[in-house]
Short mmCIF file of C-alpha atoms and ligand atoms in Angstrom, two decimals:
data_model
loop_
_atom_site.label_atom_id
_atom_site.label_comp_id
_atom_site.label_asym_id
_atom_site.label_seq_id
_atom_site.Cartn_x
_atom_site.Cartn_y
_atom_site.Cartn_z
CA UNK L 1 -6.56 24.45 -4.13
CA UNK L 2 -7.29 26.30 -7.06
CA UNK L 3 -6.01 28.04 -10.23
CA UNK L 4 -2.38 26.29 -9.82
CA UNK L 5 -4.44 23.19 -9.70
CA UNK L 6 -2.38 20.43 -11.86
CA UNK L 7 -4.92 17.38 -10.71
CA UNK L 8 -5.65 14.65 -13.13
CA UNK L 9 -9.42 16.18 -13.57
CA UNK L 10 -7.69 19.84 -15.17
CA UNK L 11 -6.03 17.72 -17.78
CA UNK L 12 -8.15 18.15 -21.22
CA UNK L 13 -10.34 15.02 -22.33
CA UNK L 14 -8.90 14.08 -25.32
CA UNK L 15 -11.34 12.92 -28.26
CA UNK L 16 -11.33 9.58 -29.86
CA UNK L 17 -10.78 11.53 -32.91
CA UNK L 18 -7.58 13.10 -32.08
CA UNK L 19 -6.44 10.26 -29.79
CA UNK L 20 -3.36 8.37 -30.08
CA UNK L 21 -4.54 5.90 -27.83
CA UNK L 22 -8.01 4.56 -26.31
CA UNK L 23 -8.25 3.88 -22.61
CA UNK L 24 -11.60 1.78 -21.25
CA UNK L 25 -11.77 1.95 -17.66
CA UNK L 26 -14.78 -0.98 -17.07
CA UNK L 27 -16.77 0.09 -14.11
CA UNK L 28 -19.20 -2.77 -14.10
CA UNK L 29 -15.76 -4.71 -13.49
CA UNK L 30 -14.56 -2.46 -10.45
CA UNK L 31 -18.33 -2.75 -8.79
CA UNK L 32 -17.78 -6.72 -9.52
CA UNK L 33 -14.73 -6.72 -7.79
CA UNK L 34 -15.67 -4.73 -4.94
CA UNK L 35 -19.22 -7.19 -4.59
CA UNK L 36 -16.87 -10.09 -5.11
CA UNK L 37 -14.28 -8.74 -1.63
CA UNK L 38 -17.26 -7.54 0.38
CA UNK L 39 -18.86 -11.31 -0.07
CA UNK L 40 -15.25 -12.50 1.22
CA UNK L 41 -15.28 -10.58 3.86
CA UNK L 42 -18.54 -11.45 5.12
CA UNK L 43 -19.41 -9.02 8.19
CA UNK L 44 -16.46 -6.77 7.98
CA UNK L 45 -17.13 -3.30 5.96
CA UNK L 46 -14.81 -3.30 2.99
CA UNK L 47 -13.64 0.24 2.05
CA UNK L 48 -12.24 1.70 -1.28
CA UNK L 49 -9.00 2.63 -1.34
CA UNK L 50 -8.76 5.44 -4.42
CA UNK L 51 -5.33 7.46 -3.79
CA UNK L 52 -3.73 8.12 -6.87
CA UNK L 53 -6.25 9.29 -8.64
CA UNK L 54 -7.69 5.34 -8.08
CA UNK L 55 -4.47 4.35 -9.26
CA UNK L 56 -5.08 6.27 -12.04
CA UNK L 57 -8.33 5.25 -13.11
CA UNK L 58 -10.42 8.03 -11.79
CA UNK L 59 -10.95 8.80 -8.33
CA UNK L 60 -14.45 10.66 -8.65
CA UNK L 61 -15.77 8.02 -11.36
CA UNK L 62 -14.82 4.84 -9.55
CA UNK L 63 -15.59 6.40 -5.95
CA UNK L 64 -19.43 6.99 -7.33
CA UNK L 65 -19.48 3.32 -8.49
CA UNK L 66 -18.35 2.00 -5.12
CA UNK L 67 -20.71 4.35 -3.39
CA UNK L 68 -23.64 2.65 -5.47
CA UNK L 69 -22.21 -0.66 -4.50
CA UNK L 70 -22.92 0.92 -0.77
CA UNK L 71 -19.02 1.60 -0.10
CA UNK L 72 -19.02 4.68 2.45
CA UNK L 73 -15.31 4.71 3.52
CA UNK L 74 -13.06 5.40 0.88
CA UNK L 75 -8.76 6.38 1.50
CA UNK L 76 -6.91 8.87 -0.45
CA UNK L 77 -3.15 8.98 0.17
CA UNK L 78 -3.44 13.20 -0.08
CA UNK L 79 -5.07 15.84 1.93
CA UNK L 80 -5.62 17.59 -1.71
CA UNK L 81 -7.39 14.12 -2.99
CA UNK L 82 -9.41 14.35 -0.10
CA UNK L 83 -10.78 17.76 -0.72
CA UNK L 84 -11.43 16.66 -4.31
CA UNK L 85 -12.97 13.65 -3.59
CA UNK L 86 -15.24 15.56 -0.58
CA UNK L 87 -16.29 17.97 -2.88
CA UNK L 88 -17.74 14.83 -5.69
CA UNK L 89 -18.88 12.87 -3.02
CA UNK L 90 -21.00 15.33 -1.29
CA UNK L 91 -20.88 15.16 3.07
CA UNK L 92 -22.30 11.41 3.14
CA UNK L 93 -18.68 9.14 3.45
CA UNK L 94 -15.91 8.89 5.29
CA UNK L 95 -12.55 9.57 3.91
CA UNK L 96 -9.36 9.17 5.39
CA UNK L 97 -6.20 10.39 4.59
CA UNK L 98 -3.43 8.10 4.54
CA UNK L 99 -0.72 10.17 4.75
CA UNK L 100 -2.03 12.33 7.30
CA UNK L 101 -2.84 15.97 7.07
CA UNK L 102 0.82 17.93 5.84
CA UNK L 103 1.27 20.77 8.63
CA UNK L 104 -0.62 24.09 8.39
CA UNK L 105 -3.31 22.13 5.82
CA UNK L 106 -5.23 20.98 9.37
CA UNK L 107 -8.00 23.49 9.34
CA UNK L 108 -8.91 23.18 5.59
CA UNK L 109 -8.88 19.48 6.19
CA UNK L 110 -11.26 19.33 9.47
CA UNK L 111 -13.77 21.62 7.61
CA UNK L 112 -13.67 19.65 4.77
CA UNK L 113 -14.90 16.75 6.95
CA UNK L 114 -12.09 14.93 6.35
CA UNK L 115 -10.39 12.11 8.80
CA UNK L 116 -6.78 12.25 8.63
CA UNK L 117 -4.84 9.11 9.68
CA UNK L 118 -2.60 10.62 12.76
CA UNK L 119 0.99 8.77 11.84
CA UNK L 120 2.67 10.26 14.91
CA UNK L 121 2.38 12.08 18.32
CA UNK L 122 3.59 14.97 16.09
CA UNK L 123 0.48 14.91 13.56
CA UNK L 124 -1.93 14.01 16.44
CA UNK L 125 -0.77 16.95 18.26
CA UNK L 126 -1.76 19.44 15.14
CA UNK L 127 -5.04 17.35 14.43
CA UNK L 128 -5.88 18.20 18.31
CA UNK L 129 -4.78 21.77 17.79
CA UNK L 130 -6.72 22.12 14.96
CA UNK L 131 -10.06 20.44 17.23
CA UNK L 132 -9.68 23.50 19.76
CA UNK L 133 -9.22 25.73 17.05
CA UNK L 134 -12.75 24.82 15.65
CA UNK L 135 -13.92 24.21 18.38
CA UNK L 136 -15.54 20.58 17.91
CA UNK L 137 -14.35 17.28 18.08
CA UNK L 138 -12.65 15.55 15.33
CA UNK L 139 -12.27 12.27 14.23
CA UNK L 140 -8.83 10.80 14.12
CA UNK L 141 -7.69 7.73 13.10
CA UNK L 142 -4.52 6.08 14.67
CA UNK L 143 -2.09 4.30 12.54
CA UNK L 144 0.41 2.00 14.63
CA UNK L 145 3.50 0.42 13.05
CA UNK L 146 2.93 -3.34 13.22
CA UNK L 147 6.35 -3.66 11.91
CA UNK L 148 6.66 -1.95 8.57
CA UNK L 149 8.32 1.05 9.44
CA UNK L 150 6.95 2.96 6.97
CA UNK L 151 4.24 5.39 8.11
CA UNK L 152 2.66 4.90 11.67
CA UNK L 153 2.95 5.63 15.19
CA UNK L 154 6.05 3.83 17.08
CA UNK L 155 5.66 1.25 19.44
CA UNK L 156 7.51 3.89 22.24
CA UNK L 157 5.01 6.49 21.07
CA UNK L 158 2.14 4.32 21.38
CA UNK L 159 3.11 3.87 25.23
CA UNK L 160 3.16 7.68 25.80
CA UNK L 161 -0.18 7.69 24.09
CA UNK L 162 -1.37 5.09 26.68
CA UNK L 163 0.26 7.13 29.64
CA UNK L 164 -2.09 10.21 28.69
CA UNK L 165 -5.34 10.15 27.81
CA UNK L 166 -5.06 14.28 27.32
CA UNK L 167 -3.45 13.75 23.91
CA UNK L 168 -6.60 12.76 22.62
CA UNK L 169 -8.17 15.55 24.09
CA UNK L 170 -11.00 17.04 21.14
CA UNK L 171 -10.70 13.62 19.56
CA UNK L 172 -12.53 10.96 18.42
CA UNK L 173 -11.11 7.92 18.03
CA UNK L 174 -12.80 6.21 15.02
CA UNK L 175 -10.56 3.67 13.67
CA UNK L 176 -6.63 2.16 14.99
CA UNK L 177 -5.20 0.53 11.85
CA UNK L 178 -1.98 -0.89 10.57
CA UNK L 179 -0.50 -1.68 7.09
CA UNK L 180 1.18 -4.99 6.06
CA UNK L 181 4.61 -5.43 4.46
CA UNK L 182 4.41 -8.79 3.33
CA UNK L 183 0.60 -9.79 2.80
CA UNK L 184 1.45 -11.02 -0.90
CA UNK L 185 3.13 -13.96 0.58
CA UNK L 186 0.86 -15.87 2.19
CA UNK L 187 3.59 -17.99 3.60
CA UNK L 188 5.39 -15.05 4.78
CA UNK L 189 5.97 -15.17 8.91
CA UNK L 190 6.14 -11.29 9.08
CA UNK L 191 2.31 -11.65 8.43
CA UNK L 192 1.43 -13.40 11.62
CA UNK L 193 4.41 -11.33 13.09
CA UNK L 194 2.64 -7.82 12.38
CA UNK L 195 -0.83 -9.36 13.27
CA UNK L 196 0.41 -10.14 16.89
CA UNK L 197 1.88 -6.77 17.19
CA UNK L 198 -1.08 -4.74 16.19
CA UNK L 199 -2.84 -6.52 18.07
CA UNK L 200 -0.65 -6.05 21.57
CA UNK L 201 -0.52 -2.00 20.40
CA UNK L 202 -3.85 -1.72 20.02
CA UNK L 203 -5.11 -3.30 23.58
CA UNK L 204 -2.97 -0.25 24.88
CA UNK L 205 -5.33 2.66 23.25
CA UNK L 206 -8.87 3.31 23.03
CA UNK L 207 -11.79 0.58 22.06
CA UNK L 208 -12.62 1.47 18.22
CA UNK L 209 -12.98 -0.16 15.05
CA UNK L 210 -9.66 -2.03 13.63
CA UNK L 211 -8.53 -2.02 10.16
CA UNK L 212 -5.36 -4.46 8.81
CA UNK L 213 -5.66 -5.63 5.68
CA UNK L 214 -4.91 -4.52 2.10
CA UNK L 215 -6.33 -6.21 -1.29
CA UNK L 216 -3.91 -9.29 -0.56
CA UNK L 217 -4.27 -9.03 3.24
CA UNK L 218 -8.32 -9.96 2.58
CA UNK L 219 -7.01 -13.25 0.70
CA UNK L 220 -5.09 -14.28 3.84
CA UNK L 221 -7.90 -15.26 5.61
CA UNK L 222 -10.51 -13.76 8.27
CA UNK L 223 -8.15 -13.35 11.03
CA UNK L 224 -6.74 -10.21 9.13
CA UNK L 225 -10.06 -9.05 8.09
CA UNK L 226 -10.68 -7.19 11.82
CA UNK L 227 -13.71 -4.57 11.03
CA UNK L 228 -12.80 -2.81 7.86
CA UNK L 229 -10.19 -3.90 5.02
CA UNK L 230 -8.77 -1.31 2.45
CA UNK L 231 -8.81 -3.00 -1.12
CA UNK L 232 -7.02 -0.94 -3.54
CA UNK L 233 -5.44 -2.81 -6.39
CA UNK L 234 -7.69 -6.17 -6.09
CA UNK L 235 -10.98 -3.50 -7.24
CA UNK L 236 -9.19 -2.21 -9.91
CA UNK L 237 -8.04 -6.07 -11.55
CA UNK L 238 -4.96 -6.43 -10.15
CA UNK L 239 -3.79 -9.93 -8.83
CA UNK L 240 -3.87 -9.67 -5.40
CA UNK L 241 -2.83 -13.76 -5.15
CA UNK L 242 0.70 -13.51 -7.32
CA UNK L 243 1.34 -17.30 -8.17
CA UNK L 244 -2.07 -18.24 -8.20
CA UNK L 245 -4.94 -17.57 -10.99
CA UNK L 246 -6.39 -13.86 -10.42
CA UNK L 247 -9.43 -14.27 -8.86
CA UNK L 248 -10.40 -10.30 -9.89
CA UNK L 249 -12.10 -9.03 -13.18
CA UNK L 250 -9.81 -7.14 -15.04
CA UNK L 251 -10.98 -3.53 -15.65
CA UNK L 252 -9.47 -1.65 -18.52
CA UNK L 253 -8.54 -2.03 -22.27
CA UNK L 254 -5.67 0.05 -23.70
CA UNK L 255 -5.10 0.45 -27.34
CA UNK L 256 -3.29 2.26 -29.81
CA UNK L 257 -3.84 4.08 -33.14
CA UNK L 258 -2.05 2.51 -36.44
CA UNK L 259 -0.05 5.61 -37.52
CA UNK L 260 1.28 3.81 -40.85
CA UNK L 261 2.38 1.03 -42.12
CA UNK L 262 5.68 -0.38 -44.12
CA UNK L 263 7.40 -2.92 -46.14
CA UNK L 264 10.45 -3.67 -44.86
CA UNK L 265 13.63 -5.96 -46.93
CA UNK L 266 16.10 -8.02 -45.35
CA UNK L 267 18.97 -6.79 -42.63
CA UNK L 268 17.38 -3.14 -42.45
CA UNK L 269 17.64 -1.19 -38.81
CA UNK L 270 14.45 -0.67 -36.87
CA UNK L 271 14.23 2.13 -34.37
CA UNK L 272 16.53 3.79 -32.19
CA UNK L 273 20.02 2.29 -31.91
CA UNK L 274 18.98 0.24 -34.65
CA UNK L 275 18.73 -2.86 -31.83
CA UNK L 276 16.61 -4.56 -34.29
CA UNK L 277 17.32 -5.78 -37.80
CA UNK L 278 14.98 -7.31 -40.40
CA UNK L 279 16.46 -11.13 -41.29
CA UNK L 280 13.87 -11.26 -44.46
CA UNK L 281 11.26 -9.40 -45.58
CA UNK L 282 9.12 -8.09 -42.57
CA UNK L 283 5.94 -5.76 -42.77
CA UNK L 284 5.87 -2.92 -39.44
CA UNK L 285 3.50 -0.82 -38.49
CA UNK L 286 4.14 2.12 -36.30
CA UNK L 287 1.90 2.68 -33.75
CA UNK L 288 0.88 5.76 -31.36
CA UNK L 289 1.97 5.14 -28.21
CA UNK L 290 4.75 5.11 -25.86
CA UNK L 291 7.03 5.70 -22.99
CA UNK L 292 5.54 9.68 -22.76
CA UNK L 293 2.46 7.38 -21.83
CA UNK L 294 3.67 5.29 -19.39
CA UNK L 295 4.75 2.18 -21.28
CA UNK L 296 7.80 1.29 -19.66
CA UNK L 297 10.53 1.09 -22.16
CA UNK L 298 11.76 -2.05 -21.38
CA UNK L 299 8.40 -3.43 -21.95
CA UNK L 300 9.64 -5.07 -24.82
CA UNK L 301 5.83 -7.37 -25.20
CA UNK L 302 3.15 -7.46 -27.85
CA UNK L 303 0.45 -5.99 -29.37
CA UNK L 304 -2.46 -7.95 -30.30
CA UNK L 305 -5.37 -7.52 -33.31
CA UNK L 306 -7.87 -9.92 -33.35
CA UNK L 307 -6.21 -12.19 -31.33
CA UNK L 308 -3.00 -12.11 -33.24
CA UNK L 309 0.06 -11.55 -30.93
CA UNK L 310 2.37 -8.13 -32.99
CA UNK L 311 5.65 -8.66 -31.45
CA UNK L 312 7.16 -4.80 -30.27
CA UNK L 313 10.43 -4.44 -32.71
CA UNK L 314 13.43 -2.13 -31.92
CA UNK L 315 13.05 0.23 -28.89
CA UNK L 316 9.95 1.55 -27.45
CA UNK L 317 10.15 5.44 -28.36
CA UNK L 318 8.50 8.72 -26.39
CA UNK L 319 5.30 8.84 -28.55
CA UNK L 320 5.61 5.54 -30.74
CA UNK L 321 6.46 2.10 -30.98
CA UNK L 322 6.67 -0.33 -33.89
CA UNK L 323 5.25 -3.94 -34.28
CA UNK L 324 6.28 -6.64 -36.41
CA UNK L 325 2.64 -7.34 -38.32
CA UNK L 326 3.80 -9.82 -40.61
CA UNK L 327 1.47 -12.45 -39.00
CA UNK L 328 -1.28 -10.39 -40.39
CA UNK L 329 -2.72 -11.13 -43.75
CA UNK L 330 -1.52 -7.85 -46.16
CA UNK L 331 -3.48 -4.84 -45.91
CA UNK L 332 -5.38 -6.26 -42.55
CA UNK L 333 -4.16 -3.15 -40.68
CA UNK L 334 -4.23 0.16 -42.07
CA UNK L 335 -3.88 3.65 -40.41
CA UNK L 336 -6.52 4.76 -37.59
CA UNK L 337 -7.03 0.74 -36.34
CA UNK L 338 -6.48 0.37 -33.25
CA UNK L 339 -4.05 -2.74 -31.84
CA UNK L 340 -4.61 -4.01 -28.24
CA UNK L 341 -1.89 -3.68 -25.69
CA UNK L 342 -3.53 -4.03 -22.55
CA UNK L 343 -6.77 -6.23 -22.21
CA UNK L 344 -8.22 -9.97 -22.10
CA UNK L 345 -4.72 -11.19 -23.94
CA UNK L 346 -2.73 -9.19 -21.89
CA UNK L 347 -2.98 -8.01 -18.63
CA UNK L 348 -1.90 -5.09 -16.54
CA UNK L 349 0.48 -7.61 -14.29
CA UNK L 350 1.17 -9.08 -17.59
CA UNK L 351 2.71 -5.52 -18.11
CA UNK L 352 4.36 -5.52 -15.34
CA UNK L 353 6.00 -8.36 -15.66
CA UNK L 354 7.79 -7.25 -19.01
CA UNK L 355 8.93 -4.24 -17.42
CA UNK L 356 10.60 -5.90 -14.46
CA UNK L 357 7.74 -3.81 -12.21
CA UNK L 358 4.84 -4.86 -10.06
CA UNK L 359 0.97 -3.52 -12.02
CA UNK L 360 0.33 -0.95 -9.44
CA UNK L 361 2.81 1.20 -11.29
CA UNK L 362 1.91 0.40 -14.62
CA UNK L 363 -1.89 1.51 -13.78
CA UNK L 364 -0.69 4.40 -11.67
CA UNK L 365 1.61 5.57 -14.64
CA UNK L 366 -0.75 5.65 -17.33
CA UNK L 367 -0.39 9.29 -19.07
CA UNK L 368 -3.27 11.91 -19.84
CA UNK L 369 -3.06 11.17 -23.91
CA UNK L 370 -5.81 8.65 -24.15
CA UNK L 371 -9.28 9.51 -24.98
CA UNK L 372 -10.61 7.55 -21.76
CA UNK L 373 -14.42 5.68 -22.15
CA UNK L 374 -15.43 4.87 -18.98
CA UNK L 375 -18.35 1.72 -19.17
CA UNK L 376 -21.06 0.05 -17.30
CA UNK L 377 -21.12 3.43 -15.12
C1 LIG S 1 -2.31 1.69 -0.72
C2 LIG S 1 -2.75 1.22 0.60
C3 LIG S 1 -3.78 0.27 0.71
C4 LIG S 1 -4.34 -0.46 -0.49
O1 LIG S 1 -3.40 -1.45 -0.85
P1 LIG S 1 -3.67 -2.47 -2.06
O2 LIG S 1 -2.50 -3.38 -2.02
O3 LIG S 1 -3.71 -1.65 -3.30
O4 LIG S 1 -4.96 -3.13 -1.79
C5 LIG S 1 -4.27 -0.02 1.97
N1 LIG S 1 -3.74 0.57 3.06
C6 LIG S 1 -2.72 1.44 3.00
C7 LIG S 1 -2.18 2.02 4.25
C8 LIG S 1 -2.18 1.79 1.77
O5 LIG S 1 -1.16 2.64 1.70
#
C-alpha cells in the first residue's frame, strides 16, 4: 500500500492552464441525489456505494459530501479502496468491501476497521481466522446469491452455514445482503424471483440487518428497500429508471479545449481513414480530447457551444477529435474555448447510448487528463 501505489489520488492534478479538457464533478448535485433516495426510502438507512474511485468521480471527495449529508455506510468494491477511504474518513463509518478481503490481505483489513462482505464459506473461514488471530471479534457481512450467480454464498453453502453455528465463531454478524440482476426492469420476474429467495436464505442464518437493493432496486418499491439500500450510480446522475425521465440531478460537465480551427473546400478527407468527406465548404475545429480519455470511439455524437449542437466528423482519435462548426457564426470559436461534450445538452447515458454502452462505464472510464473542479463541496 505504498510507493507502487498507482491509485487515482497519485495521478498529478492537472491545471486548467495546461488542460486539454475540464471535468466538473457537482457535489451539491451528488448530496441532492443522495437527500432525494434517503427521502424515498423513508426509514431504511441509504448507504453510498463509492467503488471505483466513485465511479470515477472521487471516492474521498464525494464520500465527505455524503458523510455531511449523514451517510455512515459507504461500499468499496476493493480491500485497497477500503484502506484509502479508512484512512480520509477517519474511524467514524462503516465500510464494506464488496468483493471481500483477497487472501493473506485479512489482517491489514480487520485493523483497518474494515467489514469485508464474506462471499463464501472459503472467505468466511479466513475472516474467522483472521478474528482469532487478533484476537477480537469482527464484523462480517454475509452475501447470499439470490440468484445472480455472480459473487455470494450458494444456496448449499448457506445450509452448512445453518448446520454450524461454529463457523461464525469470532464473528459478528452485521448485515446478510444480496445483489439484483435485473432491478432495471421493473417488469422483470427475476426481481420478485431473487426477493423470495433472499428472503428463504436469510430465515436460515442469524437475525441482522438486510440489505437488497441497488440505485434501481430503491425505484422498485419498498418491499426491496429491507434496512439499508446501496445507491451507486443514481448519486452520481445516472438514470436509474431507463425508459422513463431521470429522476436524478446530473453531476458533472466535461469539456474540451479548441486546439485550432480550419477552412475546409469541397470533397476533402477528414481524419483517419478519411471516413468523412467535406460535400461543400465546411469550417472544423479540432478539439483536445479523445479515446486516451475515455470517449469511446464509436461515440460518434456532438459537441455543443452555447447551445449549438458541433456534429463529431471523421473518427474519434487517441488525443483529438474534430467537429463540424459550420453552424457557428465565423470566428465564434477560436483556440483555448472550450466546447461541451458532456453536460445539461448531453448526458452521461446520453454517452452511453452513442457508444452502444450502459453510463456506468462511460463515468468509470473517464481518464486522468482533465483539470477536475469539484463544486458546491
Ligand atoms: C455496484 C454495486 C451496487 C451499486 O449499484 P448501482 O447500480 O450503481 O446503484 C450495489 N451493490 C453491489 C453488490 C454492487 O456491486
Amino acid at each position: 500500500m505504498d510507493q507502487c501505489n498507482a491509485n487515482n489520488r497519485d495521478f498529478r492534478q492537472t491545471s486548467a492552464a495546461e488542460a486539454g479538457a475540464v471535468l466538473r464533478i457537482d457535489l451539491s448535485a451528488v448530496r441532492e441525489n443522495y437527500r432525494q433516495l434517503q427521502s424515498r426510502l423513508g426509514s431504511t438507512r441509504c448507504a453510498g456505494v463509492v467503488k471505483a474511485d466513485s465511479y470515477g468521480l472521487g471516492a474521498v471527495q464525494v464520500a465527505k459530501v455524503l458523510a455531511k449529508e449523514g451517510c455512515d455506510t459507504f461500499f468499496v468494491a476493493h480491500a485497497g479502496e477500503g484502506l484509502t477511504l479508512r484512512a480520509a474518513l477517519g474511524q467514524g463509518p462503516a465500510i464494506y468491501i464488496l468483493n471481500g478481503t483477497p487472501p493473506g490481505a485479512e489482517a491489514e483489513t480487520a485493523a483497518a476497521g474494515l467489514t469485508t462482505v464474506a462471499n463464501s464459506l472459503e472467505q468466511l473461514a479466513a475472516w474467522r481466522e483472521a478474528a482469532r488471530a487478533a484476537g477480537r471479534k469482527l464484523p462480517v457481512a454475509l452475501q447470499v446469491d439470490s440468484g445472480m450467480s455472480r459473487l455470494g454464498m450458494m444456496p448449499s453453502e448457506v445450509e452448512t452455514l445453518a448446520a454450524d453455528a461454529s463457523l461464525l465463531d469470532g464473528l459478528d454478524v452485521v448485515l446478510v445482503m444480496s445483489h439484483l440482476a435485473c432491478a432495471d426492469e421493473p417488469e422483470n420476474p427475476a426481481n420478485a424471483a431473487q426477493k423470495q429467495a433472499f428472503d428463504q436464505l436469510r430465515a436460515k442464518l442469524p437475525a441482522a440487518p438486510a440489505s437488497l437493493a441497488n440505485s434501481s432496486g430503491i425505484f422498485l418499491g419498498p418491499d426491496y428497500h429491507y434496512d439499508l439500500a446501496r445507491p451507486g450510480a443514481a448519486i452520481y446522475g445516472i438514470n436509474p429508471t431507463p425508459g422513463h425521465a431521470n429522476p436524478m440531478r446530473e453531476v458533472i460537465r466535461l469539456e474540451a479545449k479548441v486546439i485550432q480551427t480550419r477552412t475546409l473546400d469541397k470533397d476533402i478527407g477528414i481524419g483517419y481513414g478519411h471516413t468523412f468527406r467535406t460535400t461543400g465548404q465546411l469550417r472544423a475545429a479540432t478539439i483536445s480530447l479523445g479515446y486516451a480519455d475515455g470517449w469511446h470511439r464509436r461515440a460518434a455524437a456532438g459537441a455543443y457551444f452555447n447551445g449549438v449542437r458541433l456534429p463529431f466528423i471523421g473518427r474519434v482519435s487517441m488525443d483529438s477529435i474534430i467537429i463540424d462548426i459550420s453552424a457557428l457564426p465565423e470566428g465564434a470559436v477560436k483556440a483555448g474555448d472550450l466546447v461541451e461534450l458532456i453536460g445539461s445538452h448531453q448526458t452521461v447515458d446520453d454517452v452511453a447510448g452513442h457508444a452502444g454502452t450502459i453510463g456506468y462505464e462511460v463515468l468509470t472510464g473517464l481518464g486522468h487528463r482533465f483539470h477536475r473542479i469539484y463544486e458546491g463541496g
